[in-house]
CSV table of C-alpha atoms in Angstrom, one decimal:
chain,number,residue,atom,x,y,z
Y,21,MET,CA,20.2,-19.3,63.4
Y,22,ARG,CA,16.8,-20.9,64.2
Y,23,ASP,CA,16.6,-18.8,67.3
Y,24,LEU,CA,17.4,-15.7,65.3
Y,25,ALA,CA,14.7,-16.6,62.7
Y,26,ARG,CA,12.1,-17.1,65.4
Y,27,ARG,CA,13.0,-13.8,67.0
Y,28,ILE,CA,12.7,-11.9,63.7
Y,29,ASP,CA,9.4,-13.7,63.0
Y,30,ALA,CA,8.0,-12.8,66.4
Y,31,ALA,CA,9.1,-9.2,66.1
Y,32,THR,CA,7.3,-8.6,62.8
Y,33,PRO,CA,4.0,-6.7,63.0
Y,34,PRO,CA,1.1,-9.0,62.1
Y,35,GLY,CA,-0.1,-6.6,59.4
Y,36,ARG,CA,3.2,-6.3,57.5
Y,37,ASP,CA,3.0,-7.6,53.9
Y,38,ARG,CA,6.1,-9.8,53.8
Y,39,ALA,CA,5.6,-10.5,50.1
Y,40,LEU,CA,6.4,-6.9,49.3
Y,41,ASP,CA,9.7,-7.2,51.2
Y,42,ALA,CA,10.4,-10.3,49.2
Y,43,LEU,CA,9.7,-8.6,45.9
Y,44,ARG,CA,12.0,-5.7,46.9
Y,45,ALA,CA,14.7,-8.2,47.9
Y,46,PHE,CA,14.4,-10.0,44.5
Y,47,ALA,CA,14.6,-6.7,42.7
Y,48,ILE,CA,17.8,-5.6,44.5
Y,49,LEU,CA,19.4,-9.0,43.8
Y,50,GLY,CA,18.4,-8.8,40.2
Y,51,VAL,CA,20.1,-5.4,39.9
Y,52,VAL,CA,23.3,-6.7,41.5
Y,53,LEU,CA,23.5,-9.8,39.4
Y,54,GLY,CA,22.6,-7.9,36.3
Y,55,HIS,CA,25.4,-5.5,36.7
Y,56,TRP,CA,27.9,-8.2,37.6
Y,57,LEU,CA,26.9,-10.2,34.5
Y,58,VAL,CA,26.4,-7.6,31.8
Y,59,THR,CA,29.3,-5.2,32.8
Y,60,ALA,CA,32.9,-6.2,32.2
Y,61,LEU,CA,35.9,-4.1,33.0
Y,62,VAL,CA,38.4,-4.8,30.2
Y,63,ALA,CA,42.1,-4.0,30.6
Y,64,ASP,CA,43.3,-2.3,27.4
Y,65,SER,CA,46.8,-0.8,27.2
Y,66,GLY,CA,46.9,0.1,30.9
Y,67,THR,CA,43.3,1.5,30.9
Y,68,LEU,CA,40.1,-0.1,32.2
Y,69,ARG,CA,37.0,0.4,30.2
Y,70,ALA,CA,33.5,-0.9,30.6
Y,71,VAL,CA,32.2,-3.3,27.9
Y,72,SER,CA,28.9,-5.2,27.7
Y,73,PRO,CA,28.8,-8.9,26.7
Y,74,LEU,CA,25.5,-8.2,25.0
Y,75,HIS,CA,27.3,-6.3,22.3
Y,76,ALA,CA,29.2,-9.4,21.1
Y,77,MET,CA,26.6,-11.9,22.2
Y,78,PRO,CA,23.1,-10.5,21.5
Y,79,ALA,CA,21.7,-14.0,22.0
Y,80,LEU,CA,22.2,-13.4,25.7
Y,81,ALA,CA,19.4,-10.7,25.6
Y,82,PRO,CA,17.0,-13.0,27.6
Y,83,VAL,CA,19.4,-12.7,30.6
Y,84,SER,CA,18.3,-9.0,30.7
Y,85,TRP,CA,14.7,-10.1,31.0
Y,86,LEU,CA,15.4,-11.7,34.3
Y,87,LEU,CA,18.0,-9.3,35.7
Y,88,GLN,CA,16.3,-6.0,35.0
Y,89,PRO,CA,13.6,-5.9,37.6
Y,90,LEU,CA,13.3,-2.1,38.0
Y,91,ALA,CA,9.5,-2.0,37.3
Y,92,VAL,CA,8.9,-4.3,40.2
Y,93,PHE,CA,11.2,-2.1,42.4
Y,94,PHE,CA,9.1,0.9,41.5
Y,95,MET,CA,5.8,-0.9,41.9
Y,96,VAL,CA,6.8,-2.0,45.4
Y,97,GLY,CA,8.0,1.5,46.2
Y,98,GLY,CA,4.7,3.0,45.1
Y,99,ARG,CA,2.7,0.5,47.2
Y,100,VAL,CA,4.8,1.1,50.3
Y,101,ALA,CA,4.9,4.9,50.0
Y,102,ALA,CA,1.2,5.2,49.3
Y,103,GLY,CA,0.3,2.9,52.3
Y,104,GLY,CA,2.7,4.8,54.5
Y,105,TYR,CA,1.3,8.2,53.5
Y,106,ALA,CA,-2.3,7.1,54.0
Y,107,SER,CA,-1.5,5.9,57.5
Y,108,ARG,CA,0.9,8.6,58.5
Y,109,ARG,CA,0.5,10.4,61.9
Y,110,VAL,CA,2.8,13.3,61.1
Y,111,PRO,CA,2.7,16.2,58.7
Y,112,TYR,CA,3.7,15.6,55.1
Y,113,ARG,CA,7.0,17.3,55.4
Y,114,ARG,CA,8.1,15.1,58.3
Y,115,TRP,CA,6.9,12.0,56.6
Y,116,LEU,CA,8.8,12.8,53.4
Y,117,GLY,CA,11.9,13.8,55.4
Y,118,ALA,CA,11.9,10.5,57.2
Y,119,ARG,CA,11.6,8.5,54.0
Y,120,LEU,CA,14.3,10.4,52.1
Y,121,SER,CA,16.8,10.2,55.0
Y,122,ARG,CA,16.5,6.4,54.8
Y,123,LEU,CA,17.3,6.7,51.1
Y,124,PHE,CA,20.1,9.2,51.1
Y,125,GLY,CA,21.9,8.6,54.4
Y,126,PRO,CA,24.1,5.8,53.0
Y,127,VAL,CA,24.8,7.8,49.8
Y,128,VAL,CA,26.9,10.2,51.7
Y,129,ALA,CA,29.4,7.5,52.6
Y,130,VAL,CA,29.7,6.3,49.0
Y,131,ILE,CA,30.3,9.8,47.7
Y,132,ALA,CA,32.9,10.6,50.5
Y,133,VAL,CA,34.8,7.3,50.0
Y,134,TRP,CA,34.9,7.6,46.2
Y,135,SER,CA,35.8,11.3,46.3
Y,136,ALA,CA,38.9,10.4,48.4
Y,137,ALA,CA,39.6,7.4,46.2
Y,138,ALA,CA,39.4,9.5,43.0
Y,139,GLY,CA,41.8,12.0,44.4
Y,140,ALA,CA,44.2,9.3,45.4
Y,141,MET,CA,44.0,7.6,42.0
Y,142,LEU,CA,44.7,10.9,40.2
Y,143,ALA,CA,47.7,11.6,42.4
Y,144,ALA,CA,49.0,8.0,41.7
Y,145,GLY,CA,48.8,8.6,38.0
Y,146,THR,CA,45.6,6.7,37.1
Y,147,SER,CA,44.6,7.5,33.6
Y,148,PRO,CA,41.5,9.8,33.2
Y,149,GLY,CA,39.8,7.1,31.1
Y,150,THR,CA,40.1,4.5,33.8
Y,151,LEU,CA,38.9,6.9,36.5
Y,152,TYR,CA,35.9,8.0,34.3
Y,153,ALA,CA,34.9,4.3,33.8
Y,154,LEU,CA,35.1,3.5,37.5
Y,155,LEU,CA,33.2,6.6,38.6
Y,156,LYS,CA,30.5,6.1,36.0
Y,157,LEU,CA,29.9,2.5,37.3
Y,158,VAL,CA,29.7,3.7,40.9
Y,159,LEU,CA,27.6,6.8,40.3
Y,160,SER,CA,25.3,5.8,37.5
Y,161,PRO,CA,23.0,3.6,39.6
Y,162,LEU,CA,22.2,6.7,41.7
Y,163,TRP,CA,19.7,7.8,39.0
Y,164,LEU,CA,17.3,5.2,40.5
Y,165,LEU,CA,17.4,7.0,43.8
Y,166,LEU,CA,16.8,10.4,42.3
Y,167,VAL,CA,13.8,9.1,40.3
Y,168,LEU,CA,12.4,7.4,43.4
Y,169,THR,CA,12.9,10.6,45.4
Y,170,VAL,CA,10.8,12.6,42.9
Y,171,LEU,CA,8.1,9.9,42.8
Y,172,THR,CA,8.0,9.6,46.6
Y,173,ALA,CA,7.6,13.3,47.0
Y,174,ALA,CA,4.7,13.2,44.6
Y,175,THR,CA,3.0,10.3,46.3
Y,176,PRO,CA,-0.1,12.3,47.4
Y,177,LEU,CA,-0.8,13.1,43.8
Y,178,VAL,CA,0.4,9.9,42.3
Y,179,ALA,CA,-2.0,7.9,44.5
Y,180,ARG,CA,-4.9,9.5,42.6
Y,181,LEU,CA,-3.3,9.2,39.1
Y,182,HIS,CA,-4.3,6.3,36.9
Y,183,PRO,CA,-1.3,4.4,35.3
Y,184,LEU,CA,-2.7,4.9,31.9
Y,185,TRP,CA,-1.9,8.6,31.9
Y,186,PRO,CA,1.9,8.3,32.2
Y,187,PHE,CA,1.7,5.3,29.8
Y,188,ALA,CA,0.1,7.6,27.3
Y,189,VAL,CA,3.0,10.1,27.7
Y,190,VAL,CA,5.5,7.3,27.0
Y,191,LEU,CA,3.5,6.2,23.9
Y,192,LEU,CA,3.4,9.8,22.6
Y,193,VAL,CA,7.1,10.4,23.2
Y,194,ASP,CA,8.1,7.3,21.4
Y,195,LEU,CA,5.7,8.0,18.5
Y,196,VAL,CA,7.3,11.4,18.0
Y,197,ARG,CA,10.9,10.2,18.5
Y,198,PHE,CA,10.8,7.1,16.3
Y,199,GLY,CA,7.7,7.5,14.2
Y,200,LEU,CA,8.1,11.2,13.3
Y,201,ASP,CA,11.9,11.5,13.6
Y,202,GLY,CA,11.5,13.9,16.5
Y,203,PRO,CA,14.4,15.2,18.7
Y,204,ALA,CA,16.2,12.4,20.6
Y,205,ASN,CA,16.3,14.5,23.7
Y,206,LEU,CA,12.5,14.3,24.0
Y,207,GLY,CA,13.1,10.7,25.2
Y,208,TRP,CA,14.3,11.9,28.6
Y,209,LEU,CA,10.7,12.7,29.5
Y,210,ASN,CA,10.3,9.0,29.8
Y,211,VAL,CA,12.7,8.8,32.7
Y,212,ALA,CA,9.8,10.3,34.8
Y,213,ALA,CA,6.8,9.0,32.8
Y,214,GLY,CA,8.2,5.5,32.2
Y,215,TRP,CA,8.9,4.7,35.9
Y,216,LEU,CA,5.8,6.5,37.0
Y,217,VAL,CA,3.7,3.7,35.3
Y,218,PRO,CA,4.8,0.9,37.7
Y,219,TYR,CA,4.9,3.4,40.6
Y,220,CYS,CA,1.3,4.3,39.9
Y,221,LEU,CA,0.4,0.6,39.7
Y,222,GLY,CA,1.7,0.1,43.2
Y,223,ALA,CA,0.2,3.3,44.6
Y,224,HIS,CA,-3.2,2.6,42.9
Y,225,ARG,CA,-4.8,0.3,45.5
Y,226,ARG,CA,-7.3,-1.2,43.1
Y,227,THR,CA,-4.6,-2.7,40.9
Y,228,THR,CA,-4.5,-6.0,42.8
Y,229,GLY,CA,-5.8,-9.5,42.3
Y,230,ARG,CA,-5.0,-12.4,40.0
Y,231,ALA,CA,-7.1,-11.1,37.1
Y,232,THR,CA,-5.1,-7.9,37.0
Y,233,GLY,CA,-1.9,-9.9,37.3
Y,234,TRP,CA,-2.7,-12.1,34.4
Y,235,ALA,CA,-3.9,-9.1,32.3
Y,236,LEU,CA,-0.7,-7.2,32.9
Y,237,LEU,CA,1.5,-10.3,32.4
Y,238,LEU,CA,0.0,-11.5,29.1
Y,239,GLY,CA,-0.8,-8.0,27.7
Y,240,GLY,CA,2.6,-6.6,28.6
Y,241,ALA,CA,4.4,-9.7,27.2
Y,242,ALA,CA,2.5,-9.6,23.9
Y,243,ALA,CA,3.0,-5.8,23.5
Y,244,THR,CA,6.7,-6.2,24.2
Y,245,ALA,CA,7.1,-9.0,21.7
Y,246,ALA,CA,5.3,-7.0,19.0
Y,247,LEU,CA,7.5,-4.0,19.6
Y,248,VAL,CA,10.7,-6.0,19.4
Y,249,LEU,CA,9.6,-8.2,16.4
Y,250,TRP,CA,7.9,-5.6,14.3
Y,251,ALA,CA,8.7,-2.1,15.6
Y,252,GLY,CA,12.5,-2.3,15.7
Y,253,TYR,CA,13.0,-2.1,19.5
Y,254,PRO,CA,16.0,-4.0,20.8
Y,255,ALA,CA,15.4,-7.3,22.6
Y,256,ALA,CA,17.8,-6.4,25.5
Y,257,MET,CA,16.1,-4.6,28.3
Y,258,VAL,CA,19.3,-3.0,29.5
Y,259,GLY,CA,21.6,-0.5,27.7
Y,260,VAL,CA,24.2,-1.9,25.3
Y,261,PRO,CA,27.1,0.4,24.4
Y,262,GLY,CA,27.1,1.2,20.7
Y,263,ALA,CA,23.5,0.2,20.1
Y,264,ARG,CA,21.4,2.6,18.1
Y,265,ILE,CA,18.5,2.4,20.6
Y,266,SER,CA,18.6,1.7,24.3
Y,267,ASN,CA,15.5,0.4,26.1
Y,268,LEU,CA,16.7,1.8,29.4
Y,269,ASN,CA,18.6,5.0,28.8
Y,270,PRO,CA,16.1,6.6,28.4
Y,271,PRO,CA,13.2,4.2,28.9
Y,272,THR,CA,11.3,3.2,25.8
Y,273,LEU,CA,7.8,2.0,25.3
Y,274,ALA,CA,9.1,-1.5,25.1
Y,275,ALA,CA,10.8,-1.1,28.5
Y,276,VAL,CA,7.5,0.1,29.9
Y,277,THR,CA,5.4,-2.8,28.4
Y,278,PHE,CA,8.0,-5.2,29.6
Y,279,GLY,CA,7.8,-3.7,33.1
Y,280,LEU,CA,4.0,-4.1,33.0
Y,281,ALA,CA,4.5,-7.8,32.3
Y,282,GLN,CA,7.0,-8.0,35.2
Y,283,CYS,CA,4.5,-6.3,37.5
Y,284,GLY,CA,1.8,-8.7,36.5
Y,285,ALA,CA,4.1,-11.6,37.4
Y,286,ALA,CA,4.8,-10.0,40.7
Y,287,LEU,CA,1.1,-9.6,41.5
Y,288,LEU,CA,0.6,-13.3,40.7
Y,289,LEU,CA,3.5,-14.2,43.1
Y,290,LEU,CA,2.1,-12.3,46.1
Y,291,GLY,CA,-0.1,-15.1,47.3
Y,292,PRO,CA,2.5,-17.9,47.0
Y,293,LEU,CA,5.2,-15.6,48.6
Y,294,ARG,CA,2.9,-14.8,51.6
Y,295,ARG,CA,2.4,-18.5,52.2
Y,296,ALA,CA,6.1,-19.3,51.9
Y,297,LEU,CA,7.2,-16.4,54.2
Y,298,ARG,CA,5.1,-17.7,57.0
Y,299,ARG,CA,8.1,-20.0,57.7
Y,300,PRO,CA,10.5,-18.1,60.0
Y,301,ALA,CA,13.7,-19.1,58.2
Y,302,ALA,CA,12.4,-17.9,54.8
Y,303,TRP,CA,11.2,-14.6,56.3
Y,304,ALA,CA,14.5,-14.1,58.2
Y,305,ALA,CA,16.5,-14.3,55.0
Y,306,VAL,CA,14.3,-11.7,53.3
Y,307,ALA,CA,14.3,-9.4,56.3
Y,308,LEU,CA,18.0,-9.5,56.7
Y,309,LEU,CA,18.5,-8.6,53.0
Y,310,ASN,CA,16.1,-5.7,53.3
Y,311,LEU,CA,18.0,-4.5,56.4
Y,312,SER,CA,21.1,-4.1,54.1
Y,313,ALA,CA,19.3,-3.2,50.9
Y,314,MET,CA,20.8,0.2,50.4
Y,315,THR,CA,24.3,-0.9,51.4
Y,316,VAL,CA,24.1,-3.8,48.9
Y,317,PHE,CA,22.7,-1.6,46.1
Y,318,LEU,CA,25.3,1.2,46.7
Y,319,TRP,CA,28.4,-0.9,47.1
Y,320,HIS,CA,27.9,-3.9,44.7
Y,321,GLN,CA,29.7,-2.1,41.9
Y,322,THR,CA,32.6,-1.2,44.2
Y,323,ALA,CA,32.9,-4.8,45.2
Y,324,MET,CA,33.2,-5.9,41.6
Y,325,MET,CA,35.8,-3.2,40.8
Y,326,ALA,CA,37.8,-4.1,43.9
Y,327,VAL,CA,38.1,-7.7,42.8
Y,328,THR,CA,38.9,-6.6,39.2
Y,329,ALA,CA,41.7,-4.2,40.5
Y,330,LEU,CA,43.2,-6.9,42.8
Y,331,GLY,CA,43.1,-9.3,39.9
Y,332,LEU,CA,45.5,-7.0,38.0
Y,333,LEU,CA,48.2,-8.0,40.6
Y,334,ALA,CA,48.3,-11.4,38.8
Y,335,GLY,CA,50.3,-9.6,36.1
Y,336,ARG,CA,48.1,-10.9,33.2
Y,337,PRO,CA,44.5,-10.6,32.2
Y,338,LEU,CA,42.3,-13.1,34.1
Y,339,PRO,CA,39.5,-14.8,32.1
Y,340,GLY,CA,36.1,-13.5,32.9
Y,341,LEU,CA,37.5,-10.6,34.8
Y,342,HIS,CA,39.7,-8.5,32.5
Y,343,THR,CA,39.2,-10.2,29.1
Y,344,LEU,CA,36.9,-9.1,26.3
Y,345,PRO,CA,33.4,-10.6,26.8
Y,346,ASP,CA,33.1,-12.1,23.3
Y,347,GLY,CA,32.1,-15.7,23.7
Y,348,PRO,CA,30.7,-18.5,25.9
Y,349,ASP,CA,34.0,-19.1,27.6
Y,350,TRP,CA,33.8,-15.6,29.1
Y,351,VAL,CA,30.3,-16.3,30.4
Y,352,LEU,CA,31.4,-19.5,32.1
Y,353,ALA,CA,34.5,-17.7,33.6
Y,354,ARG,CA,32.3,-14.8,34.7
Y,355,LEU,CA,29.9,-17.1,36.6
Y,356,ALA,CA,32.9,-18.5,38.5
Y,357,TRP,CA,33.8,-15.0,39.7
Y,358,LEU,CA,30.3,-14.3,41.1
Y,359,PRO,CA,31.1,-15.9,44.5
Y,360,VAL,CA,34.2,-13.7,44.7
Y,361,PHE,CA,32.2,-10.6,44.0
Y,362,ALA,CA,29.7,-11.7,46.7
Y,363,ALA,CA,32.5,-12.1,49.2
Y,364,ALA,CA,33.8,-8.7,48.5
Y,365,LEU,CA,30.3,-7.3,48.8
Y,366,LEU,CA,30.0,-8.9,52.3
Y,367,VAL,CA,33.2,-7.0,53.2
Y,368,CYS,CA,31.7,-3.7,52.0
Y,369,ARG,CA,28.5,-4.5,53.9
Y,370,SER,CA,30.5,-5.1,57.1
Y,371,ALA,CA,32.4,-1.8,56.7
Y,372,PHE,CA,29.5,0.5,55.6
Y,373,HIS,CA,26.3,-0.9,56.9
Y,374,ILE,CA,26.6,1.4,59.9
Y,375,HIS,CA,25.7,4.3,57.6
Y,376,GLU,CA,22.4,2.7,56.7
Y,377,LEU,CA,19.7,4.4,58.7
Y,378,ARG,CA,16.9,2.2,57.4
Y,379,ARG,CA,15.5,-0.3,59.9
Y,380,PRO,CA,12.6,-2.3,58.4
Y,381,ALA,CA,9.9,-3.3,60.9
Y,382,GLY,CA,10.4,-6.8,62.1
Y,383,VAL,CA,14.2,-6.9,62.2
Y,384,GLN,CA,15.0,-4.5,65.0
Y,385,GLU,CA,16.4,-7.2,67.2
Y,386,VAL,CA,19.0,-8.2,64.6
Y,387,ARG,CA,21.1,-5.2,65.6
Y,388,HIS,CA,21.7,-6.8,69.0
Y,389,VAL,CA,22.7,-10.3,67.7
C-alpha cells in the first residue's frame, strides 16, 4: 500500500489542486451517509415505503447540516470546469462532450440494470408501491447530474457572472412564494438559480482567500439562523416527507445561505487540506475515492436497498433496517448497519466500476495494480 501511495503521488501533476479533490470526496461521502441515515425503507403489510427519521425526530436536524454538502460539490464543480475551460486546447463542443461523457457514461449501466430489475420484480408480483419507492430512491439523485450538466454547458457564461445575480433571483422567488403567497411552482426556478450561486462562486476566480471564506461562513450562518428562527424556514437542510416546506425540493433561500456558509468553510479548509495531502497516503485515499466517485454516487442507494431486501429473509423486521425510525434506538441500530451498507457498496463498485470512464489525473497507474 505504501508503494501504491508513492506511485499515485509521483504520477500526480505538480499543478493539480489536491484540496479540490478532497472537497469533492467529502461531498460525495456526505451525500452517501446522508441518504443512508435519513432514509429508511419500512416494511408495511408486504410493501416497502421510504420514511425519514427527521419526521419523528426533528431534533436530528443538525445531522442534515453535516450531511448535505451539495453547495460544496457545485462550488468545486464550478472551479474545476472554469479552470478546464480556460486552459482547454480543443473547441468548446469537444471539451463539453468529454466532460459530459465522464458524467453520464456510468448512468447507462444504472438505468439498464434497474430497467431489467423493475421488469423482473413486476413479473414476480412486487407491489407497485414498493417498486415506486425503490425506483424513486435510485433515480432521484440523478437530478444532481442534470443540474450539473446544464451548469457545465453554461460555464463560458457563468465564469463571467457574479454570484449575487442568481442569489437575487432566489431571494425574489422566495419573497413572491412565501411573502406574497405566490404560486408554489415558481420555486422550481431555484433549482437552477440556487445551485448556480455556489457554482458561480467556484467559477469566479476572485472568490478565494481566507477573508472571503470567513465572510461567507459567518454571513451565511447568520442569515440561515435568522431565516430559520424568524422567517419560518425549516431547520433541516434536506427534504422531510410531510413537511410544509422543503429546503431542498426545490431549494429555498435558507438552503442557499446555508450553502454559502458551507462554501466559506470549504475555502478556509483549502490551505490545511493542501498541506495534509502532501503526504502520499492521505492523497492516495482521496485519489482512489475520486476514481470511483460516480460509481459510489450512483450505486449507494442500490447497496442500501440490497441489504434491506436480503434482511427480509430473516422473516421479521430488523431494527434499524425495516422498523419505523421513531426514536434513539432506531438511530443506534441504523449506525450499526452502516458497515454492512458499505460492504454492499464495495460489491457494487467491483461490479460496475468498469463503466466509469472518468480517470482523474494522478491515479492512472491504479488501473494496473
